[in-house]
Short mmCIF file of C-alpha atoms and ligand atoms in Angstrom, two decimals:
data_model
loop_
_atom_site.label_atom_id
_atom_site.label_comp_id
_atom_site.label_asym_id
_atom_site.label_seq_id
_atom_site.Cartn_x
_atom_site.Cartn_y
_atom_site.Cartn_z
CA MET A 1 -38.36 -23.02 -16.76
CA ASN A 2 -40.89 -25.82 -16.68
CA ALA A 3 -43.99 -24.77 -18.57
CA LEU A 4 -46.20 -27.94 -17.54
CA PRO A 5 -48.05 -27.08 -13.87
CA VAL A 6 -47.46 -30.18 -11.81
CA THR A 7 -50.31 -32.08 -11.10
CA PRO A 8 -52.49 -31.21 -8.39
CA LEU A 9 -52.14 -34.92 -6.89
CA GLU A 10 -48.93 -34.17 -5.66
CA ALA A 11 -49.75 -31.27 -3.37
CA TRP A 12 -52.85 -33.59 -2.59
CA THR A 13 -51.03 -35.56 -2.26
CA CYS A 14 -48.76 -33.74 0.88
CA ARG A 15 -51.14 -32.32 2.96
CA LYS A 16 -53.15 -36.15 3.10
CA ILE A 17 -49.18 -37.34 4.57
CA GLY A 18 -49.12 -34.74 6.46
CA ARG A 19 -46.21 -33.05 4.89
CA VAL A 20 -46.41 -29.08 3.76
CA GLY A 21 -43.35 -27.07 2.46
CA ASP A 22 -41.68 -26.03 -0.72
CA PRO A 23 -41.06 -28.82 -2.08
CA CYS A 24 -43.35 -30.25 0.05
CA MET A 25 -42.43 -33.78 0.02
CA ASN A 26 -39.96 -36.91 -1.77
CA ARG A 27 -40.26 -40.20 -2.26
CA ARG A 28 -38.69 -41.55 1.18
CA ASP A 29 -41.49 -39.11 2.76
CA LEU A 30 -43.90 -40.84 0.96
CA ALA A 31 -42.47 -44.69 1.19
CA ARG A 32 -42.83 -43.59 5.37
CA TYR A 33 -46.53 -42.83 4.60
CA GLN A 34 -47.21 -45.65 2.74
CA LEU A 35 -45.19 -47.93 5.09
CA ASP A 36 -47.40 -47.01 8.33
CA ALA A 37 -50.71 -47.23 6.13
CA LEU A 38 -49.61 -50.40 5.06
CA ASN A 39 -48.92 -51.44 8.78
CA ARG A 40 -52.09 -50.34 10.13
CA THR A 41 -53.88 -52.18 7.56
CA LEU A 42 -52.71 -54.92 7.36
CA ALA A 43 -53.63 -55.00 11.25
CA HIS A 44 -56.69 -53.92 10.65
CA VAL A 45 -57.71 -57.08 8.03
CA ARG A 46 -55.57 -59.53 10.50
CA ARG A 47 -58.07 -58.22 13.44
CA ASN A 48 -61.65 -58.02 11.55
CA SER A 49 -61.34 -59.83 7.72
CA PRO A 50 -61.93 -63.54 8.49
CA HIS A 51 -60.10 -64.32 4.17
CA TYR A 52 -57.22 -62.57 5.46
CA ARG A 53 -56.38 -63.72 9.11
CA ARG A 54 -56.92 -67.32 7.78
CA ARG A 55 -54.65 -66.11 5.14
CA PHE A 56 -51.98 -64.71 6.78
CA SER A 57 -52.12 -66.73 9.73
CA GLY A 58 -48.51 -68.28 8.81
CA PHE A 59 -47.14 -64.97 8.72
CA SER A 60 -45.33 -63.01 11.45
CA PRO A 61 -47.73 -60.36 12.79
CA GLU A 62 -44.89 -57.86 13.50
CA PRO A 63 -44.95 -54.62 11.66
CA LEU A 64 -43.30 -54.57 8.14
CA LYS A 65 -40.56 -52.64 8.16
CA SER A 66 -39.79 -51.77 4.72
CA LEU A 67 -42.65 -51.46 1.71
CA SER A 68 -40.31 -54.37 0.10
CA ASP A 69 -41.34 -56.96 2.74
CA LEU A 70 -44.81 -56.60 1.05
CA ALA A 71 -43.33 -59.08 -1.16
CA VAL A 72 -43.84 -62.39 1.25
CA LEU A 73 -47.19 -62.31 2.14
CA PRO A 74 -50.27 -63.32 -0.37
CA PHE A 75 -51.42 -62.35 -3.21
CA THR A 76 -55.18 -61.52 -3.46
CA SER A 77 -57.11 -62.76 -6.86
CA ALA A 78 -60.32 -61.92 -8.39
CA GLU A 79 -61.54 -65.27 -7.53
CA ASP A 80 -60.68 -65.23 -3.75
CA VAL A 81 -63.49 -61.95 -4.18
CA CYS A 82 -66.02 -63.75 -5.98
CA ARG A 83 -65.56 -66.68 -3.87
CA ASP A 84 -66.85 -65.12 -0.64
CA PRO A 85 -66.35 -61.62 -0.37
CA LEU A 86 -68.53 -61.68 2.71
CA SER A 87 -64.83 -63.07 3.96
CA PHE A 88 -62.97 -59.46 3.38
CA LEU A 89 -65.26 -57.52 5.54
CA CYS A 90 -63.95 -55.54 8.59
CA VAL A 91 -67.16 -53.80 9.29
CA SER A 92 -70.72 -55.00 10.61
CA GLN A 93 -72.99 -54.96 7.39
CA ASP A 94 -74.83 -51.73 9.19
CA ARG A 95 -72.00 -49.56 8.32
CA ILE A 96 -71.33 -50.38 4.08
CA ALA A 97 -72.81 -47.60 2.82
CA ARG A 98 -72.95 -48.80 -0.50
CA VAL A 99 -72.53 -52.64 -2.60
CA VAL A 100 -70.75 -52.50 -6.70
CA THR A 101 -71.51 -56.09 -7.59
CA LEU A 102 -69.89 -56.91 -11.01
CA GLU A 103 -70.12 -59.14 -13.02
CA THR A 104 -67.53 -61.48 -13.78
CA SER A 105 -66.46 -63.74 -16.80
CA GLY A 106 -64.29 -65.91 -14.42
CA THR A 107 -65.50 -69.48 -13.41
CA THR A 108 -65.24 -69.25 -9.94
CA GLY A 109 -67.82 -68.02 -7.66
CA GLY A 110 -71.17 -65.36 -8.68
CA PRO A 111 -70.36 -61.91 -9.44
CA LYS A 112 -67.65 -59.73 -6.99
CA ARG A 113 -68.74 -57.48 -5.01
CA LEU A 114 -66.88 -54.87 -3.18
CA PHE A 115 -68.20 -52.93 -0.45
CA PHE A 116 -67.86 -49.59 1.01
CA THR A 117 -68.07 -47.56 4.14
CA GLU A 118 -69.27 -44.04 4.35
CA GLU A 119 -65.99 -43.15 4.54
CA ASP A 120 -64.21 -44.98 2.08
CA LEU A 121 -66.62 -42.87 -0.72
CA GLU A 122 -65.38 -39.95 0.53
CA LEU A 123 -62.17 -41.00 -0.18
CA THR A 124 -63.05 -41.08 -4.14
CA VAL A 125 -65.21 -37.95 -3.73
CA ASP A 126 -61.78 -36.47 -2.32
CA PHE A 127 -59.87 -38.02 -5.44
CA PHE A 128 -62.34 -36.56 -8.03
CA HIS A 129 -62.36 -33.15 -6.12
CA HIS A 130 -58.49 -32.63 -6.83
CA GLY A 131 -57.51 -35.09 -9.70
CA MET A 132 -60.35 -33.20 -11.67
CA SER A 133 -58.89 -29.70 -11.56
CA ILE A 134 -56.67 -31.07 -13.66
CA LEU A 135 -59.37 -30.59 -16.49
CA VAL A 136 -61.74 -27.89 -15.63
CA ASP A 137 -61.77 -24.22 -13.89
CA PRO A 138 -65.14 -23.09 -11.24
CA GLY A 139 -67.84 -22.33 -13.20
CA GLN A 140 -67.62 -24.65 -15.80
CA ARG A 141 -69.52 -28.10 -16.34
CA VAL A 142 -69.58 -31.11 -17.03
CA LEU A 143 -72.28 -33.92 -18.41
CA ILE A 144 -71.35 -37.16 -16.80
CA LEU A 145 -71.85 -40.27 -19.61
CA LEU A 146 -71.22 -42.86 -16.73
CA PRO A 147 -74.06 -44.72 -14.42
CA GLY A 148 -75.08 -41.45 -11.71
CA ASN A 149 -78.28 -42.39 -10.34
CA LEU A 150 -77.97 -44.44 -7.55
CA PRO A 151 -76.42 -42.76 -4.29
CA GLY A 152 -72.52 -43.81 -4.76
CA SER A 153 -72.16 -44.71 -7.69
CA VAL A 154 -69.57 -43.43 -9.82
CA GLY A 155 -71.33 -41.21 -11.39
CA ALA A 156 -73.29 -39.42 -7.87
CA LEU A 157 -69.47 -39.67 -6.53
CA LEU A 158 -67.66 -37.96 -10.24
CA ASP A 159 -70.84 -35.14 -9.56
CA LYS A 160 -70.03 -34.58 -5.65
CA GLY A 161 -66.42 -33.93 -6.28
CA LEU A 162 -66.92 -31.43 -9.07
CA ALA A 163 -69.15 -29.31 -6.72
CA ARG A 164 -66.23 -28.76 -4.33
CA LEU A 165 -64.57 -27.17 -7.60
CA SER A 166 -67.89 -25.09 -7.69
CA VAL A 167 -68.08 -26.48 -11.58
CA GLN A 168 -71.38 -28.29 -12.14
CA GLY A 169 -72.05 -31.48 -13.30
CA ILE A 170 -74.93 -32.90 -15.77
CA VAL A 171 -75.53 -36.76 -14.45
CA HIS A 172 -76.38 -38.45 -17.63
CA GLY A 173 -75.53 -41.61 -18.13
CA PRO A 174 -73.69 -44.08 -20.11
CA VAL A 175 -74.41 -42.57 -23.57
CA GLN A 176 -77.31 -44.44 -24.94
CA ASP A 177 -77.84 -42.40 -28.13
CA PRO A 178 -75.08 -40.72 -29.15
CA GLN A 179 -77.75 -37.63 -30.75
CA ALA A 180 -79.67 -37.60 -27.53
CA ALA A 181 -76.24 -37.14 -25.82
CA ILE A 182 -75.02 -34.59 -28.18
CA HIS A 183 -77.95 -32.22 -27.59
CA ALA A 184 -78.22 -32.84 -23.41
CA ALA A 185 -74.44 -31.51 -24.10
CA VAL A 186 -75.42 -28.48 -26.09
CA GLU A 187 -78.23 -27.61 -23.91
CA ALA A 188 -76.01 -28.24 -20.53
CA GLN A 189 -73.28 -26.11 -21.97
CA ALA A 190 -70.82 -28.61 -21.33
CA ASP A 191 -67.25 -27.20 -21.22
CA CYS A 192 -66.06 -31.35 -20.29
CA LEU A 193 -67.44 -34.94 -21.13
CA VAL A 194 -65.80 -37.40 -18.70
CA GLY A 195 -67.18 -40.86 -20.36
CA ILE A 196 -66.14 -44.15 -22.03
CA PRO A 197 -64.56 -44.43 -24.65
CA VAL A 198 -66.59 -46.02 -27.45
CA GLN A 199 -69.23 -44.02 -26.72
CA VAL A 200 -67.88 -40.40 -26.53
CA LEU A 201 -66.57 -41.24 -29.39
CA ALA A 202 -69.96 -42.60 -31.45
CA MET A 203 -71.05 -38.86 -30.12
CA ALA A 204 -67.95 -37.23 -31.95
CA CYS A 205 -68.45 -39.78 -35.38
CA HIS A 206 -72.51 -38.62 -35.22
CA GLU A 207 -73.42 -36.18 -38.02
CA GLN A 208 -74.16 -34.02 -35.45
CA GLY A 209 -71.10 -34.18 -33.80
CA GLY A 210 -69.92 -31.14 -35.06
CA ALA A 211 -72.14 -29.31 -32.50
CA LEU A 212 -69.41 -29.90 -29.94
CA ALA A 213 -66.42 -28.21 -31.68
CA GLY A 214 -65.23 -25.10 -30.00
CA GLN A 215 -67.45 -26.35 -27.21
CA ILE A 216 -65.76 -29.13 -25.68
CA LYS A 217 -62.59 -28.49 -24.59
CA SER A 218 -61.76 -31.71 -22.27
CA VAL A 219 -62.95 -35.12 -22.32
CA LEU A 220 -61.73 -37.60 -19.41
CA LEU A 221 -61.71 -41.20 -20.94
CA SER A 222 -62.57 -43.61 -17.78
CA THR A 223 -63.94 -46.98 -17.19
CA ASP A 224 -62.02 -48.75 -20.17
CA TYR A 225 -58.65 -49.10 -21.55
CA VAL A 226 -58.49 -46.12 -22.99
CA PRO A 227 -56.79 -46.70 -26.66
CA ASP A 228 -54.96 -43.68 -27.91
CA ALA A 229 -56.12 -43.59 -30.94
CA ILE A 230 -59.65 -43.01 -29.64
CA ALA A 231 -57.77 -39.89 -27.55
CA ALA A 232 -56.51 -38.80 -31.34
CA ARG A 233 -59.39 -38.84 -33.16
CA LEU A 234 -61.53 -37.26 -30.19
CA HIS A 235 -58.92 -34.46 -30.61
CA ARG A 236 -59.09 -34.07 -33.96
CA ALA A 237 -63.21 -34.24 -33.99
CA TRP A 238 -63.12 -31.10 -31.17
CA GLY A 239 -60.02 -29.66 -31.15
CA CYS A 240 -60.49 -30.52 -27.24
CA ARG A 241 -57.46 -31.91 -24.69
CA VAL A 242 -58.50 -35.86 -23.88
CA PHE A 243 -56.96 -36.86 -20.27
CA LYS A 244 -57.09 -40.92 -18.94
CA HIS A 245 -58.35 -41.97 -16.38
CA TYR A 246 -57.01 -45.53 -14.98
CA GLY A 247 -58.91 -47.29 -12.27
CA MET A 248 -61.24 -49.65 -11.12
CA THR A 249 -63.75 -50.36 -8.70
CA GLU A 250 -61.52 -52.40 -6.63
CA MET A 251 -58.90 -49.43 -6.17
CA GLY A 252 -62.44 -47.37 -4.70
CA LEU A 253 -63.40 -46.73 -8.79
CA GLY A 254 -61.28 -43.64 -8.96
CA GLY A 255 -57.23 -44.39 -9.14
CA ALA A 256 -54.96 -42.65 -11.44
CA VAL A 257 -55.49 -39.34 -13.94
CA GLU A 258 -53.16 -38.15 -16.28
CA CYS A 259 -51.25 -34.73 -15.96
CA ALA A 260 -50.90 -31.62 -17.94
CA ALA A 261 -48.11 -33.33 -20.20
CA ARG A 262 -50.87 -36.28 -21.06
CA SER A 263 -48.26 -39.32 -21.28
CA GLY A 264 -49.25 -41.16 -18.48
CA CYS A 265 -51.34 -41.17 -15.05
CA HIS A 266 -50.15 -40.60 -11.29
CA PHE A 267 -51.75 -42.68 -9.34
CA ARG A 268 -53.62 -41.26 -5.88
CA GLU A 269 -50.24 -42.62 -3.68
CA ALA A 270 -51.53 -41.68 -0.45
CA ASP A 271 -54.91 -43.78 -1.64
CA LEU A 272 -52.59 -46.83 -2.91
CA LEU A 273 -49.65 -48.77 -2.88
CA VAL A 274 -49.10 -50.36 -6.09
CA GLU A 275 -46.76 -52.43 -7.36
CA ILE A 276 -45.77 -54.11 -10.81
CA ILE A 277 -44.94 -57.54 -10.86
CA ASP A 278 -43.79 -60.71 -13.43
CA PRO A 279 -46.99 -62.70 -13.23
CA GLY A 280 -44.72 -65.70 -14.66
CA THR A 281 -41.91 -65.43 -11.65
CA LEU A 282 -44.98 -63.49 -9.37
CA GLN A 283 -41.34 -60.79 -8.19
CA PRO A 284 -41.87 -57.38 -8.27
CA VAL A 285 -40.20 -56.01 -11.76
CA PRO A 286 -37.76 -52.26 -12.13
CA ASP A 287 -39.83 -49.58 -13.34
CA GLY A 288 -39.61 -49.69 -17.24
CA THR A 289 -40.22 -53.36 -16.90
CA VAL A 290 -44.10 -54.36 -18.40
CA GLY A 291 -45.68 -56.53 -15.40
CA GLU A 292 -49.04 -56.68 -13.95
CA ILE A 293 -50.32 -53.91 -11.60
CA VAL A 294 -51.32 -55.09 -8.18
CA VAL A 295 -52.79 -52.76 -6.03
CA SER A 296 -52.82 -52.89 -1.88
CA THR A 297 -55.93 -49.84 -0.25
CA LEU A 298 -53.75 -47.84 2.48
CA THR A 299 -56.74 -46.42 3.75
CA ARG A 300 -59.95 -48.22 3.17
CA GLU A 301 -62.46 -49.52 5.75
CA GLY A 302 -64.53 -51.66 5.00
CA MET A 303 -63.21 -53.60 2.66
CA PRO A 304 -59.06 -52.93 2.47
CA LEU A 305 -57.71 -54.73 -0.30
CA ILE A 306 -54.00 -56.40 -0.47
CA ARG A 307 -51.59 -57.59 -3.37
CA TYR A 308 -54.72 -57.35 -4.78
CA ARG A 309 -53.17 -58.49 -8.74
CA THR A 310 -55.58 -56.56 -11.15
CA GLY A 311 -54.69 -58.66 -14.10
CA ASP A 312 -54.29 -55.60 -15.89
CA MET A 313 -50.88 -55.19 -17.31
CA SER A 314 -48.59 -51.82 -17.82
CA ALA A 315 -45.07 -50.20 -16.75
CA PHE A 316 -44.10 -47.53 -14.33
CA MET A 317 -41.88 -45.11 -16.17
CA VAL A 318 -37.74 -44.55 -15.39
CA ASP A 319 -37.96 -41.17 -16.10
CA PRO A 320 -39.88 -38.15 -14.24
CA CYS A 321 -42.68 -37.07 -15.52
CA ARG A 322 -42.46 -33.48 -17.53
CA CYS A 323 -44.56 -31.84 -14.58
CA GLY A 324 -42.58 -32.24 -12.49
CA THR A 325 -43.95 -34.53 -9.81
CA VAL A 326 -42.35 -36.94 -7.51
CA LEU A 327 -46.08 -39.31 -7.85
CA LYS A 328 -45.07 -42.32 -10.23
CA THR A 329 -46.04 -42.07 -13.79
CA LEU A 330 -48.32 -45.09 -14.99
CA GLY A 331 -47.26 -46.21 -18.47
CA THR A 332 -49.87 -47.58 -21.11
CA VAL A 333 -52.14 -49.75 -20.03
CA ARG A 334 -51.86 -52.65 -22.25
CA GLY A 335 -54.98 -54.28 -21.06
CA ARG A 336 -55.80 -57.22 -19.33
CA LEU A 337 -53.82 -60.43 -19.67
CA ASP A 338 -56.45 -62.23 -20.00
CA GLY A 339 -57.94 -59.96 -22.66
CA SER A 340 -54.15 -61.28 -24.67
CA ILE A 341 -54.24 -64.44 -27.30
CA LYS A 342 -51.50 -66.75 -28.68
CA VAL A 343 -51.26 -67.51 -32.00
CA GLY A 344 -48.72 -68.98 -34.12
CA HIS A 345 -45.91 -69.58 -32.49
CA ARG A 346 -47.68 -68.95 -29.56
CA LYS A 347 -46.75 -65.23 -30.29
CA ARG A 348 -49.51 -63.14 -27.43
CA PHE A 349 -51.15 -60.35 -28.98
CA TYR A 350 -53.47 -58.08 -26.80
CA ILE A 351 -56.54 -56.55 -27.00
CA SER A 352 -54.98 -53.01 -26.42
CA ASP A 353 -52.77 -53.54 -29.30
CA LEU A 354 -55.90 -54.39 -31.69
CA ASP A 355 -57.50 -51.55 -30.42
CA GLU A 356 -54.66 -49.34 -31.31
CA ALA A 357 -54.51 -51.23 -34.81
CA ILE A 358 -58.08 -50.71 -35.74
CA PHE A 359 -59.18 -47.18 -34.21
CA GLY A 360 -56.03 -45.86 -35.82
CA ALA A 361 -57.45 -46.60 -39.22
CA GLY A 362 -60.05 -43.96 -38.65
CA ASP A 363 -64.17 -44.51 -39.44
CA VAL A 364 -64.43 -47.65 -37.15
CA LEU A 365 -67.01 -46.73 -33.82
CA ASP A 366 -66.01 -50.11 -32.38
CA TYR A 367 -65.56 -53.76 -33.25
CA HIS A 368 -66.22 -57.49 -31.82
CA VAL A 369 -63.50 -60.27 -32.27
CA GLY A 370 -63.34 -63.38 -32.10
CA ILE A 371 -60.89 -66.56 -32.54
CA ASP A 372 -61.51 -70.77 -33.52
CA ALA A 373 -59.98 -73.23 -35.59
CA ALA A 374 -60.48 -75.08 -38.40
CA ASP A 375 -58.05 -77.54 -40.12
CA SER A 376 -55.50 -76.61 -37.44
CA ILE A 377 -55.51 -72.88 -39.05
CA ASP A 378 -57.14 -70.55 -36.33
CA ARG A 379 -59.58 -67.94 -37.61
CA LEU A 380 -59.11 -64.28 -36.55
CA THR A 381 -62.66 -62.62 -37.38
CA LEU A 382 -63.59 -59.08 -36.86
CA TRP A 383 -66.64 -57.65 -36.57
CA ILE A 384 -66.74 -53.50 -37.54
CA ALA A 385 -69.15 -51.07 -36.80
CA VAL A 386 -68.08 -47.89 -38.81
CA VAL A 387 -69.30 -44.66 -39.16
CA ASN A 388 -69.74 -44.82 -43.53
CA PRO A 389 -70.76 -48.77 -44.58
CA VAL A 390 -70.29 -47.47 -48.16
CA ARG A 391 -66.79 -46.10 -47.84
CA PHE A 392 -66.60 -50.01 -45.90
CA ALA A 393 -63.87 -51.74 -48.42
CA GLU A 394 -61.14 -48.99 -47.56
CA THR A 395 -61.72 -48.93 -44.47
CA GLU A 396 -61.73 -52.34 -44.28
CA TYR A 397 -58.33 -52.04 -46.70
CA ARG A 398 -56.42 -49.85 -43.69
CA ILE A 399 -57.74 -51.92 -41.52
CA ARG A 400 -56.49 -55.68 -42.76
CA SER A 401 -52.89 -53.00 -43.73
CA ALA A 402 -52.63 -52.18 -39.56
CA VAL A 403 -53.66 -55.50 -37.86
CA LEU A 404 -51.27 -57.53 -40.61
CA ALA A 405 -48.56 -54.96 -39.03
CA LEU A 406 -48.90 -56.05 -35.73
CA PRO A 407 -46.01 -58.27 -35.38
CA ALA A 408 -47.69 -61.57 -33.87
CA ILE A 409 -50.50 -61.54 -36.34
CA GLY A 410 -48.26 -60.51 -39.09
CA THR A 411 -46.09 -63.50 -38.63
CA ALA A 412 -48.60 -66.17 -38.14
CA VAL A 413 -50.37 -65.31 -40.86
CA ALA A 414 -46.64 -65.16 -43.10
CA ASP A 415 -46.37 -68.93 -41.18
CA GLY A 416 -49.83 -70.48 -42.63
CA ARG A 417 -51.70 -70.57 -39.03
CA LEU A 418 -53.66 -67.90 -39.28
CA THR A 419 -55.67 -65.94 -41.57
CA VAL A 420 -58.33 -63.06 -40.71
CA PHE A 421 -61.43 -61.81 -41.53
CA ILE A 422 -63.00 -58.81 -41.50
CA ARG A 423 -66.44 -58.30 -41.57
CA THR A 424 -69.43 -55.67 -41.12
CA ALA A 425 -71.41 -55.15 -37.55
CA ASP A 426 -74.51 -52.83 -36.70
CA ARG A 427 -73.07 -49.96 -35.99
CA ARG A 428 -75.02 -49.46 -32.86
CA MET A 429 -73.09 -51.63 -31.23
CA ALA A 430 -70.53 -49.36 -29.90
CA VAL A 431 -73.44 -47.66 -27.47
CA SER A 432 -74.62 -51.01 -26.84
CA THR A 433 -71.56 -52.80 -25.28
CA GLY A 434 -72.36 -50.80 -21.83
CA THR A 435 -69.56 -50.31 -19.94
CA GLY A 436 -68.79 -53.87 -20.79
CA LYS A 437 -64.92 -53.84 -21.18
CA ARG A 438 -64.02 -55.83 -25.29
CA ARG A 439 -62.75 -59.42 -24.72
CA ILE A 440 -61.56 -61.56 -27.71
CA ARG A 441 -63.77 -64.84 -27.69
CA ASP A 442 -61.12 -67.72 -27.68
CA LEU A 443 -63.12 -70.64 -29.66
CA ARG A 444 -60.37 -73.00 -30.17
CA GLU A 445 -60.03 -74.79 -27.61
CA ARG A 446 -64.34 -75.74 -27.02
CA GLN A 447 -64.01 -76.30 -31.58
CA VAL A 448 -67.27 -74.33 -31.83
CA TYR A 449 -66.95 -73.65 -35.54
CA PRO A 450 -70.12 -70.19 -35.86
ZN1 ZN B 1 -47.42 -35.83 -14.65
#
């Protein structure tokens, strides 16, 4: 007997695609719905978006016959969106209820801007409503440690979704001061926290963080790549269940969330069509193979995206989830392709590899990483913020062992092509980085030596 409840996203998806009964849908029902929704979206963007009208001009306007036909259409890149965001718009600007501006590290264009109509935002609220029912029960309280002051911001939409579950949301905003956030959680009698991994970790590691043990029953980690090592440390600190959310603004702020099995995220497949492609050949890869996540929006009006390359690397799992859903399960997100780096004999490691090694060493609050070169030897420098600076030597030893155990780094060090330096950093770093994603600062090509 299956002891785990099926993700509530399944029944929700059934309703959204117009299916009822038990079992309410199979993959073929879902694929049929997705194909119709995709063809509607393609017709919408061809008619209304100058970017896609131009981009698809050489392709047949006939509706696609199967989802695999999508592979003939060109991709959309982050650079396309940065270069001319308004050319993606499919409705008049007065229908736009929310603009999200994202600073990018890219070289082309300005910041990335994403536009949402009121109806687009409603889709996100609906996802948050059903997605959060995995974590909380009616009558509970959630402290929201995400930006939420502006109407249509992620925290405000989450608050709205929670209200539909009869759950009280309290928007605190990102953690500036861990002690103040702990007090806010105690004061609000919060049962659940939703926040950014290193910021929630800073609360758990604070000397007063123990006050939340037993009170906090569940945590949702979002916004950034979520290291397993941080989820495990929060579980140990508070005895709570820790869930991951994977998503980005381009997906409509919400994307995929773990179920009770907590071994991979299920997407909102009625709103998003997800492909995994080989970033080298650009061809779709089979389930079980790691590749780049590519999304097409199926229900968005204001600024639909077709085959948007997220830059995030992951795989769909081959085996069905233990919760028994027909929805696909996304494996560990290994971080961004441009967040990976080659050392020594061109072996590649990801920032997510470092995250697991470093946060798994315990006592670590956050870290920064940079790489430069001297006399043709690469130098990897890790600036580590720890809970207890007095015991830094012990922590440094554990970190060094864990980092050298990563094949790319261990091999390059053994070959004399890489040295690893570990330094202390200010412990306030964990909260000062805000919602920014961690990146490896690669100074090798510019030959700048700090
Ligand atoms: Zn599941």
